[in-house]
PDB file of C-alpha atoms in Angstrom:
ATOM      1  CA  UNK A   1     113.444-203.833 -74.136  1.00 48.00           C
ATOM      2  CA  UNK A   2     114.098-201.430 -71.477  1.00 46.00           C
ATOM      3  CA  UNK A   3     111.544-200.178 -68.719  1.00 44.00           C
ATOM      4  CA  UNK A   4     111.035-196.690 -70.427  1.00 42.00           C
ATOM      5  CA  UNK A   5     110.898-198.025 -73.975  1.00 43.00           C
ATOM      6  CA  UNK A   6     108.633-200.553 -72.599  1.00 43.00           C
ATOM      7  CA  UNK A   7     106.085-197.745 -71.069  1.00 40.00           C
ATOM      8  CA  UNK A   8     106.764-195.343 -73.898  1.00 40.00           C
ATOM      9  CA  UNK A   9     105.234-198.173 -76.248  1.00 45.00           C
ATOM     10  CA  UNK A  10     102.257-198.457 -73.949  1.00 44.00           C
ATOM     11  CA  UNK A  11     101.439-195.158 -73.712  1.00 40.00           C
ATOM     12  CA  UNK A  12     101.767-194.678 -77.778  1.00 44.00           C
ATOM     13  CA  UNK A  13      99.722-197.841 -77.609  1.00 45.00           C
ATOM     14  CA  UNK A  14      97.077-196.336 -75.761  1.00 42.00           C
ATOM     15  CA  UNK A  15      96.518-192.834 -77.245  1.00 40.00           C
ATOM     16  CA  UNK A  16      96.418-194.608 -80.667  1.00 42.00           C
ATOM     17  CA  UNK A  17      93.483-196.623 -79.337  1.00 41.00           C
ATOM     18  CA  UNK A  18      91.848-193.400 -77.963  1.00 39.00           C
ATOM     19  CA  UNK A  19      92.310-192.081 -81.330  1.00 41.00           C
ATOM     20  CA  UNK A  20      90.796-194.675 -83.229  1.00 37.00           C
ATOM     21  CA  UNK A  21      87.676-195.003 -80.813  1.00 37.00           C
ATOM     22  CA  UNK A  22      87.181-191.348 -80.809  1.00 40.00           C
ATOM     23  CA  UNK A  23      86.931-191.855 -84.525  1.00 40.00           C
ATOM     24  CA  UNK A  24      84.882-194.340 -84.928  1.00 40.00           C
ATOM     25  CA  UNK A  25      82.257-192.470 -82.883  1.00 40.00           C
ATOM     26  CA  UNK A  26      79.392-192.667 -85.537  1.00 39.00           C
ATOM     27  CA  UNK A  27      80.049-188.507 -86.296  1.00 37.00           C
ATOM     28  CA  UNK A  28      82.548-186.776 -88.100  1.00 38.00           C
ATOM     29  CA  UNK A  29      84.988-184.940 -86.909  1.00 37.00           C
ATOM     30  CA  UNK A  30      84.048-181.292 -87.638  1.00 38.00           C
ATOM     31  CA  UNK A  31      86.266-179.573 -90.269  1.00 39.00           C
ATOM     32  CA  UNK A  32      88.481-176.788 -89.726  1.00 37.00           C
ATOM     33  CA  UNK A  33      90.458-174.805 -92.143  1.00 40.00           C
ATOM     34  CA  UNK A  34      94.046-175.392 -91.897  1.00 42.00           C
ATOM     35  CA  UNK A  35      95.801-172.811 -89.737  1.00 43.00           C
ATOM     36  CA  UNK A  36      92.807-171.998 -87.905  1.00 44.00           C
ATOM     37  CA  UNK A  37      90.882-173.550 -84.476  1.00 48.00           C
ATOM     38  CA  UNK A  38      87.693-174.710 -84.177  1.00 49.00           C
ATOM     39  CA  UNK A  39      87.141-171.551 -82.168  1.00 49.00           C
ATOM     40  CA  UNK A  40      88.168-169.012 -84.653  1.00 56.00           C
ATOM     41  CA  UNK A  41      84.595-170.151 -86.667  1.00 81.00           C
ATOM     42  CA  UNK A  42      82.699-168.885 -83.744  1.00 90.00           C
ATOM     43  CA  UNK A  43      81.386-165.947 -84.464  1.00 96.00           C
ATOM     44  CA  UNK A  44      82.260-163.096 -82.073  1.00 97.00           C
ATOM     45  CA  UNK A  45      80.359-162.209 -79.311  1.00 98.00           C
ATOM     46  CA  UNK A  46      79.443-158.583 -78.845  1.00 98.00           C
ATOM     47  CA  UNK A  47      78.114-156.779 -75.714  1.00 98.00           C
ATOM     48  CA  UNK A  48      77.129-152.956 -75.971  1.00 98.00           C
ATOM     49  CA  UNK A  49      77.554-151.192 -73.101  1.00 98.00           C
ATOM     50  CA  UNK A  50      75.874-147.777 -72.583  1.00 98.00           C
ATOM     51  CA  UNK A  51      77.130-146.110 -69.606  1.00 97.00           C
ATOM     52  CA  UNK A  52      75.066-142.770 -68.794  1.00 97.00           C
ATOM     53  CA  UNK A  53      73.820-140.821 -65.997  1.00 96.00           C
ATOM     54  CA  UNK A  54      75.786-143.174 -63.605  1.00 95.00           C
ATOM     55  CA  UNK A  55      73.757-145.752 -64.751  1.00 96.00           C
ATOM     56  CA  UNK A  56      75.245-148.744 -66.941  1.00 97.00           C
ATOM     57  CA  UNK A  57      73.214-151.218 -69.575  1.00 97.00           C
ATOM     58  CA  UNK A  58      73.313-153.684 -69.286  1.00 98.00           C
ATOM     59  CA  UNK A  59      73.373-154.192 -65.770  1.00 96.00           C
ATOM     60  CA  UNK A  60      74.218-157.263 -64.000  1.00 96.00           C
ATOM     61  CA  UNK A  61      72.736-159.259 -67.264  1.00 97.00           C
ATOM     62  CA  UNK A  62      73.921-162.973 -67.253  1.00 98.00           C
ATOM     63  CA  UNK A  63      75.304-163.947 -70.948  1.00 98.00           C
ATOM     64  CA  UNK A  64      76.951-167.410 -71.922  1.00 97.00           C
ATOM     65  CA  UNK A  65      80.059-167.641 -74.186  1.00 97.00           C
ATOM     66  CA  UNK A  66      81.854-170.517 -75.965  1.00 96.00           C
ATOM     67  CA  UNK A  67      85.845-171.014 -74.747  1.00 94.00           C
ATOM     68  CA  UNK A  68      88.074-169.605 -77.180  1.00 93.00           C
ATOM     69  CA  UNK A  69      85.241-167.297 -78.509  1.00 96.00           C
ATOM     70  CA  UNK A  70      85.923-163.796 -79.132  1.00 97.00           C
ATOM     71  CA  UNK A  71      84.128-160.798 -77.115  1.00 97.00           C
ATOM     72  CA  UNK A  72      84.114-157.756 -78.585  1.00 98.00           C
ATOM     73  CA  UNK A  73      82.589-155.176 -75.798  1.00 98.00           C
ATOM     74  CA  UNK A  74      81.239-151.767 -77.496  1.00 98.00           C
ATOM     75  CA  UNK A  75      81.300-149.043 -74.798  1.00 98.00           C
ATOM     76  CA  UNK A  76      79.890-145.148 -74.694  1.00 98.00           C
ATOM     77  CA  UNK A  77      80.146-143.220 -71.735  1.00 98.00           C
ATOM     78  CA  UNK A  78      79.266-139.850 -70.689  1.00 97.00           C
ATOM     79  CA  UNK A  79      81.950-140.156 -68.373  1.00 97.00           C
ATOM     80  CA  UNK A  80      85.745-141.714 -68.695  1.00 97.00           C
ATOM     81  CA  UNK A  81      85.514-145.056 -67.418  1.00 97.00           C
ATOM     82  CA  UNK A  82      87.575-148.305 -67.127  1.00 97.00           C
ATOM     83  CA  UNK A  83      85.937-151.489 -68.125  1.00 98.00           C
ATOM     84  CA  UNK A  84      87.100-154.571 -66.589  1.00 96.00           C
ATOM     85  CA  UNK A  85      86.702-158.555 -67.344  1.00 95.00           C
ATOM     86  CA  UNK A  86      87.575-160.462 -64.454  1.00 90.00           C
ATOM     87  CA  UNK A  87      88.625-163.801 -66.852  1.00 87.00           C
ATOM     88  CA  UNK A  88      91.160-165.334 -64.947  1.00 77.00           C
ATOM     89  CA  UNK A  89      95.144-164.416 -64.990  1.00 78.00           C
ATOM     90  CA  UNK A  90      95.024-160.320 -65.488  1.00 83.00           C
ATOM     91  CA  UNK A  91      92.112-160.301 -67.079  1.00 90.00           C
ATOM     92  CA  UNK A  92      91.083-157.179 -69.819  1.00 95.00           C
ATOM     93  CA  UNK A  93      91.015-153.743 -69.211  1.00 96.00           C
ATOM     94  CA  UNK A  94      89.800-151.152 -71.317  1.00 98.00           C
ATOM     95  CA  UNK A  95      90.060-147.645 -70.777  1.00 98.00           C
ATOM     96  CA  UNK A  96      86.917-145.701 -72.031  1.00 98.00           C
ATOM     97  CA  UNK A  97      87.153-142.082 -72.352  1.00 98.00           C
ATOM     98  CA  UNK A  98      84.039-139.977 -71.984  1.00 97.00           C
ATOM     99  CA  UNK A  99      81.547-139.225 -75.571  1.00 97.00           C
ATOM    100  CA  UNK A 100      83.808-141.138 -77.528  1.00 97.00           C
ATOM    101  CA  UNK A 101      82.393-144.685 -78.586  1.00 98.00           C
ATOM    102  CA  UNK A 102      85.232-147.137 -78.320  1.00 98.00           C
ATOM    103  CA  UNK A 103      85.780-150.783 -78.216  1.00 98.00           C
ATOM    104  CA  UNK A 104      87.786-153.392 -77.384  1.00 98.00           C
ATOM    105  CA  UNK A 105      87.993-157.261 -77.663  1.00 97.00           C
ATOM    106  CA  UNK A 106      89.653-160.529 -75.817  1.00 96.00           C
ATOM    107  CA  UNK A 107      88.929-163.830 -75.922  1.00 95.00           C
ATOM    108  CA  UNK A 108      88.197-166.700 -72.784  1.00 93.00           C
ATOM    109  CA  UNK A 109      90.859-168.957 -72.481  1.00 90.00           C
ATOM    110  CA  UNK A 110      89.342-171.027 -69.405  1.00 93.00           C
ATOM    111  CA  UNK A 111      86.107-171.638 -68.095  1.00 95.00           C
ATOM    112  CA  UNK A 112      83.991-170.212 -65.578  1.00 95.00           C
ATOM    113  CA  UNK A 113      81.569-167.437 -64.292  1.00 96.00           C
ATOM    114  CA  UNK A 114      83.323-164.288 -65.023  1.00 96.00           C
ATOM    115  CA  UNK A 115      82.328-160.206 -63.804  1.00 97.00           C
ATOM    116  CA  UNK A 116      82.712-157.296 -66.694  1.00 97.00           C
ATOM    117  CA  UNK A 117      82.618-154.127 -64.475  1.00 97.00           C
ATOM    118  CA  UNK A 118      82.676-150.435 -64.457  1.00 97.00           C
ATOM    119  CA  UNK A 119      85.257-149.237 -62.757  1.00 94.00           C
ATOM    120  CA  UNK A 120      84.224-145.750 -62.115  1.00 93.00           C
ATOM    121  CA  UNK A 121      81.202-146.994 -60.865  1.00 94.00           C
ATOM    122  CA  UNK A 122      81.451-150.163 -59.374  1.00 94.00           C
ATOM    123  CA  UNK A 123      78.954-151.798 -60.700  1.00 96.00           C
ATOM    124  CA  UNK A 124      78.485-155.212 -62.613  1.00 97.00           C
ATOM    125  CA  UNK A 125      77.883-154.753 -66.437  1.00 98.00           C
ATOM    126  CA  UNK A 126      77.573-158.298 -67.594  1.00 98.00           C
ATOM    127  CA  UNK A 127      78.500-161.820 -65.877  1.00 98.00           C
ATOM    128  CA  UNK A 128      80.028-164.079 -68.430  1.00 97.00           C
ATOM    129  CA  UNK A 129      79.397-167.520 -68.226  1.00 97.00           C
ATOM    130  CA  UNK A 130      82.435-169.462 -70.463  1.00 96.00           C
ATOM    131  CA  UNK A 131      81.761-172.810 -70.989  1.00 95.00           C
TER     132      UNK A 131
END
């Protein structure tokens, strides 16, 4: 048997073993329709934000989220306004223009502490905390 085919066994080897262990944990594994993640049965998340008088609500308001779980932010503004989550990579963006109601959605892909902003007025709506 060759080096490589030698490892390559191993390593199969060893992630069967994790498998099996991981299975034999004492709970089952939860159940998840085919096609879909275990996060798509979290149910979404959603913030309403109220931006008026240069004032925003909530303001600076800590609020945990699962990975993988869906935020759907709800926004009216007397003004026109750019929302911003700070999540890592680009982030979200959503452009909010002024007496209209309008949302918008994303979902965490990696963990952390992150800001959702006003633009326009520079001030922390929400931290997220994605765990």
């Amino acid at each position: 048997m060759r080096r490589s085919s030698r490892w390559t066994a191993a390593v199969a080897a060893a992630v069967a073993t994790v498998g099996l262990t991981a299975a034999c944990g004492g709970e089952a594994p939860a159940q998840t329709a085919p096609g879909a993640s275990a996060s798509s049965t979290l149910a979404p998340l959603t913030i309403p934000i109220t931006i008026a008088n240069g004032q925003v609500t909530p303001n600076g308001e800590k609020i945990d989220a699962a990975l993988g779980q869906q935020v759907v932010l709800q926004v009216t503004s007397d003004e026109a306004d750019e929302i911003h989550a700070h999540t890592g990579g680009d982030g979200y963006e959503l452009e909010v223009p002024a007496g209209t109601p309008t949302t918008g959605e994303f979902t965490p892909s990696q963990p952390g502490s992150f800001e959702v902003e006003s633009h326009h007025l520079g001030k922390v709506v929400v931290v997220l905390n994605v765990s």
